[in-house]
Coordinates of C-alpha atoms and ligand atoms in Angstrom, one line a residue:
M151 CA 0.0 0.0 0.0
M152 CA 1.3 3.4 -0.9
V153 CA -0.2 6.6 0.5
R154 CA 0.7 10.1 -0.6
V155 CA -0.5 13.6 0.3
Y156 CA -3.5 15.0 -1.5
A157 CA -4.6 18.6 -1.1
A158 CA -8.3 18.9 -1.0
D159 CA -10.8 21.8 -0.9
L160 CA -14.1 20.1 -0.3
H161 CA -16.4 23.1 -0.3
V162 CA -16.5 25.0 -3.6
H163 CA -19.7 26.8 -4.9
T164 CA -20.4 27.3 -8.6
C165 CA -22.3 30.2 -10.2
L166 CA -25.5 28.2 -9.6
S167 CA -25.4 29.3 -5.9
P168 CA -27.2 32.7 -6.0
C169 CA -24.6 34.1 -3.6
A170 CA -21.7 33.0 -5.7
D171 CA -19.9 35.1 -8.3
E172 CA -20.9 34.5 -11.9
E173 CA -17.2 34.0 -12.7
M174 CA -17.5 30.6 -10.9
S175 CA -17.9 28.7 -14.2
P176 CA -16.8 25.0 -14.4
K177 CA -13.7 25.9 -16.5
N178 CA -12.7 28.8 -14.3
I179 CA -13.1 26.7 -11.2
V180 CA -11.0 23.8 -12.3
R181 CA -8.2 26.0 -13.8
T182 CA -8.0 27.9 -10.6
A183 CA -7.9 24.7 -8.5
V184 CA -5.1 23.3 -10.6
G185 CA -3.2 26.7 -10.3
Q186 CA -3.7 26.4 -6.6
M187 CA -2.0 23.0 -6.6
L188 CA -5.1 21.3 -5.4
D189 CA -5.6 17.6 -6.1
I190 CA -9.2 17.3 -5.1
I191 CA -12.1 19.7 -5.0
A192 CA -15.8 19.0 -4.2
V193 CA -18.6 21.0 -5.8
A194 CA -21.0 22.1 -3.1
D195 CA -23.8 24.3 -4.3
H196 CA -26.7 25.2 -2.0
N197 CA -29.4 22.5 -2.2
S198 CA -28.5 21.6 -5.8
G199 CA -26.2 19.3 -7.7
K200 CA -27.1 20.5 -11.2
N201 CA -23.7 22.1 -12.0
A202 CA -21.6 19.3 -10.6
R203 CA -21.4 17.1 -13.7
V204 CA -20.0 19.9 -15.9
V205 CA -17.3 20.7 -13.4
M206 CA -16.3 17.1 -13.4
E207 CA -16.2 17.2 -17.3
A208 CA -14.2 20.4 -17.3
A209 CA -11.6 18.6 -15.2
A210 CA -11.4 15.5 -17.3
D211 CA -8.0 16.3 -18.8
L212 CA -6.6 17.9 -15.7
P213 CA -4.7 16.5 -12.7
L214 CA -7.7 17.3 -10.5
T215 CA -10.4 15.1 -9.0
V216 CA -13.8 16.6 -8.7
I217 CA -16.1 15.1 -6.0
A218 CA -19.8 15.3 -6.7
G219 CA -21.3 17.1 -3.7
M220 CA -23.9 19.5 -2.4
E221 CA -24.3 21.8 0.6
V222 CA -27.7 20.9 2.0
Q223 CA -29.7 23.1 4.3
S224 CA -31.9 21.1 6.7
R225 CA -35.2 22.2 8.3
E226 CA -33.2 23.4 11.3
E227 CA -31.2 25.8 9.1
V228 CA -28.1 23.6 9.4
H229 CA -25.7 23.4 6.5
L230 CA -24.3 20.0 5.7
L231 CA -21.8 19.0 3.1
S232 CA -22.9 15.8 1.3
L233 CA -20.3 14.1 -0.9
F234 CA -21.0 11.2 -3.2
G235 CA -19.0 8.5 -5.0
S236 CA -20.5 9.3 -8.4
V237 CA -22.3 12.1 -10.2
E238 CA -25.2 9.6 -10.9
I239 CA -25.7 9.2 -7.2
L240 CA -25.5 13.0 -6.7
E241 CA -28.1 13.6 -9.4
E242 CA -30.5 11.1 -7.9
W243 CA -29.9 12.8 -4.5
D244 CA -30.5 16.2 -6.3
A245 CA -33.9 15.0 -7.5
F246 CA -34.9 13.9 -4.0
V247 CA -33.7 17.2 -2.5
Y248 CA -35.5 19.2 -5.1
Q249 CA -38.8 17.6 -4.0
H250 CA -38.2 18.8 -0.5
L251 CA -37.2 22.4 -1.5
P252 CA -40.0 24.8 -0.8
D253 CA -41.7 26.1 -4.0
V254 CA -40.5 29.7 -3.7
R255 CA -39.3 31.5 -6.8
N256 CA -35.9 33.1 -6.8
D257 CA -35.9 36.9 -7.2
P258 CA -32.5 37.4 -8.9
D259 CA -32.5 41.1 -8.0
V260 CA -32.6 40.2 -4.3
F261 CA -30.7 36.9 -4.2
G262 CA -28.7 36.7 -7.4
Y263 CA -29.0 34.5 -10.5
Q264 CA -28.9 30.7 -10.4
P265 CA -27.5 29.7 -13.8
I266 CA -27.2 26.1 -14.8
V267 CA -24.3 26.2 -17.2
D268 CA -22.2 24.1 -19.6
K269 CA -18.6 23.5 -18.9
E270 CA -17.5 26.7 -20.6
G271 CA -19.9 28.6 -18.4
Y272 CA -22.6 29.4 -21.0
V273 CA -26.0 29.5 -19.5
L274 CA -28.3 26.6 -20.4
R275 CA -31.2 27.8 -18.2
F276 CA -31.8 29.3 -14.8
E277 CA -32.9 27.4 -11.7
E278 CA -36.2 29.1 -10.8
K279 CA -36.7 27.8 -7.3
L280 CA -34.8 29.7 -4.7
L281 CA -32.0 27.5 -3.6
I282 CA -31.0 29.2 -0.4
N283 CA -33.9 27.9 1.7
S284 CA -34.4 25.2 4.2
L285 CA -35.5 21.8 3.0
D286 CA -38.5 20.2 4.6
L287 CA -36.2 17.5 5.8
S288 CA -34.9 17.2 9.3
L289 CA -31.2 17.0 10.1
E290 CA -31.7 13.3 10.8
E291 CA -33.5 12.7 7.5
V292 CA -30.7 14.5 5.6
V293 CA -28.0 12.5 7.4
K294 CA -29.9 9.3 6.7
G295 CA -30.4 10.1 3.1
I296 CA -26.7 10.7 2.6
A297 CA -25.8 7.5 4.4
D298 CA -28.3 5.5 2.4
R299 CA -26.5 6.6 -0.7
D300 CA -23.0 5.7 0.7
G301 CA -22.2 9.4 0.8
I302 CA -20.1 11.3 3.3
C303 CA -21.9 13.9 5.6
I304 CA -19.8 16.7 7.0
P305 CA -21.6 19.4 9.0
A306 CA -20.4 22.7 7.5
H307 CA -18.5 25.5 9.2
V308 CA -19.4 24.3 12.7
D309 CA -17.3 27.2 14.2
R310 CA -19.5 29.8 12.6
E311 CA -22.7 31.0 14.3
A312 CA -24.8 31.1 11.1
F313 CA -26.3 28.0 9.6
S314 CA -24.1 25.7 11.6
I315 CA -25.1 22.6 13.6
I316 CA -23.6 24.0 16.8
G317 CA -24.9 27.5 16.1
Q318 CA -28.4 26.2 15.6
L319 CA -28.6 23.3 18.0
G320 CA -25.9 24.1 20.4
Y321 CA -24.3 20.6 20.1
I322 CA -23.9 17.7 17.8
P323 CA -26.4 14.9 18.5
P324 CA -24.0 12.1 19.4
E325 CA -25.9 9.4 17.6
L326 CA -25.6 11.2 14.2
P327 CA -23.4 9.1 11.8
I328 CA -21.2 11.8 10.5
A329 CA -17.7 11.4 9.2
A330 CA -16.1 14.7 10.3
V331 CA -17.0 18.3 10.9
E332 CA -15.8 21.3 8.8
I333 CA -14.1 24.2 10.6
M334 CA -13.3 27.5 9.0
G335 CA -10.7 28.6 11.5
R336 CA -7.5 26.8 12.2
Q337 CA -8.1 26.1 15.9
R338 CA -8.7 22.5 16.3
D339 CA -10.0 23.3 19.9
T340 CA -13.2 24.4 18.2
V341 CA -13.7 20.8 17.1
P342 CA -16.1 18.9 19.3
E343 CA -14.3 16.0 21.0
G344 CA -14.4 12.7 19.1
Y345 CA -14.8 14.2 15.7
E346 CA -12.3 14.4 12.9
A347 CA -12.0 17.9 11.3
V348 CA -11.5 19.2 7.8
T349 CA -11.2 22.7 6.6
A350 CA -12.2 24.1 3.2
S351 CA -12.6 27.5 1.5
D352 CA -16.4 27.7 1.1
A353 CA -15.4 29.6 -2.0
H354 CA -18.0 31.8 -3.6
F355 CA -15.5 33.6 -5.9
L356 CA -12.4 32.3 -7.8
R357 CA -9.7 33.9 -5.6
A358 CA -11.0 32.0 -2.6
I359 CA -10.5 28.5 -4.0
G360 CA -7.8 26.7 -2.2
T361 CA -7.3 29.4 0.4
K362 CA -8.2 26.8 3.0
R363 CA -7.5 23.2 2.4
T364 CA -7.2 19.8 4.1
L365 CA -4.2 17.6 3.4
F366 CA -5.0 13.9 3.3
L367 CA -2.7 10.9 3.2
L368 CA -4.6 8.5 0.8
E369 CA -3.9 5.8 -1.7
A370 CA -6.0 7.5 -4.4
P371 CA -8.2 10.6 -4.8
T372 CA -11.5 8.9 -4.3
L373 CA -14.5 9.4 -2.1
E374 CA -13.9 5.9 -0.6
E375 CA -10.3 6.8 0.2
I376 CA -11.4 10.1 1.8
H377 CA -13.9 8.3 3.9
R378 CA -11.2 5.9 5.1
G379 CA -8.8 8.8 5.7
L380 CA -11.4 10.4 7.9
R381 CA -11.5 7.2 9.9
S382 CA -7.6 6.9 10.0
E383 CA -7.7 3.5 8.4
G384 CA -4.6 1.7 7.3
G385 CA -2.2 4.6 7.3
R386 CA -4.6 7.0 5.7
R387 CA -5.4 10.1 7.7
V388 CA -5.9 13.9 7.7
T389 CA -2.4 15.3 8.1
E390 CA -2.9 19.0 8.1
L391 CA -5.5 21.8 8.0
S392 CA -4.0 24.8 6.3
Ligands
ZN628 ZN1 -22.9 27.1 4.4
ZN629 ZN1 -21.0 27.0 1.3

């Protein structure tokens, strides 16, 4: 077995997120990630996976692995990264999530546009339901839905007040089957005891990509390997948050 270091930014929004910059096209994201010497990124738009496939396609000829993911907002206003082993699983999850997203129309003047694009960044259509809303799914239902699809669930930015599991609930329910928590600061003392931690940029514009990263020791840049790394299995582990 051979492990090596992989630099990962597991929380990157695309232009589909209304709060993200329109420069966050698939091509721009993957080029920037490679320029930042990242090996792995995860696409994590708010409550949608509809731009993930094109980001993966844009990276096809690059030394970059793109994980299919989404940043879900539960009924309790808790943000959770959900990462999946294939884009097909993400798209099935996306269809499920969409049914549980309130039927509220986006007002682009207030919240920003929500373009579904091709890999060059050309707009194919606009998502009309407002994506930055809470699903009518509880935290437990979201976590279970991710686990049922063999995904990884990571509560996002737990050291922030807004939209975090600790900010909203005050604690992490100990029975929740979560792989790790995401922190935005570098102080591991903000990590609740017993949980592995990752950090990521939560990039909404290009210059933010890779500004926070998690270094993993893994055999290969796959979701399965990341999962094993988070459990420190067989020499795999998180080596550094930077
Ligand atoms: Zn968030
Ligand atoms: Zn985010």
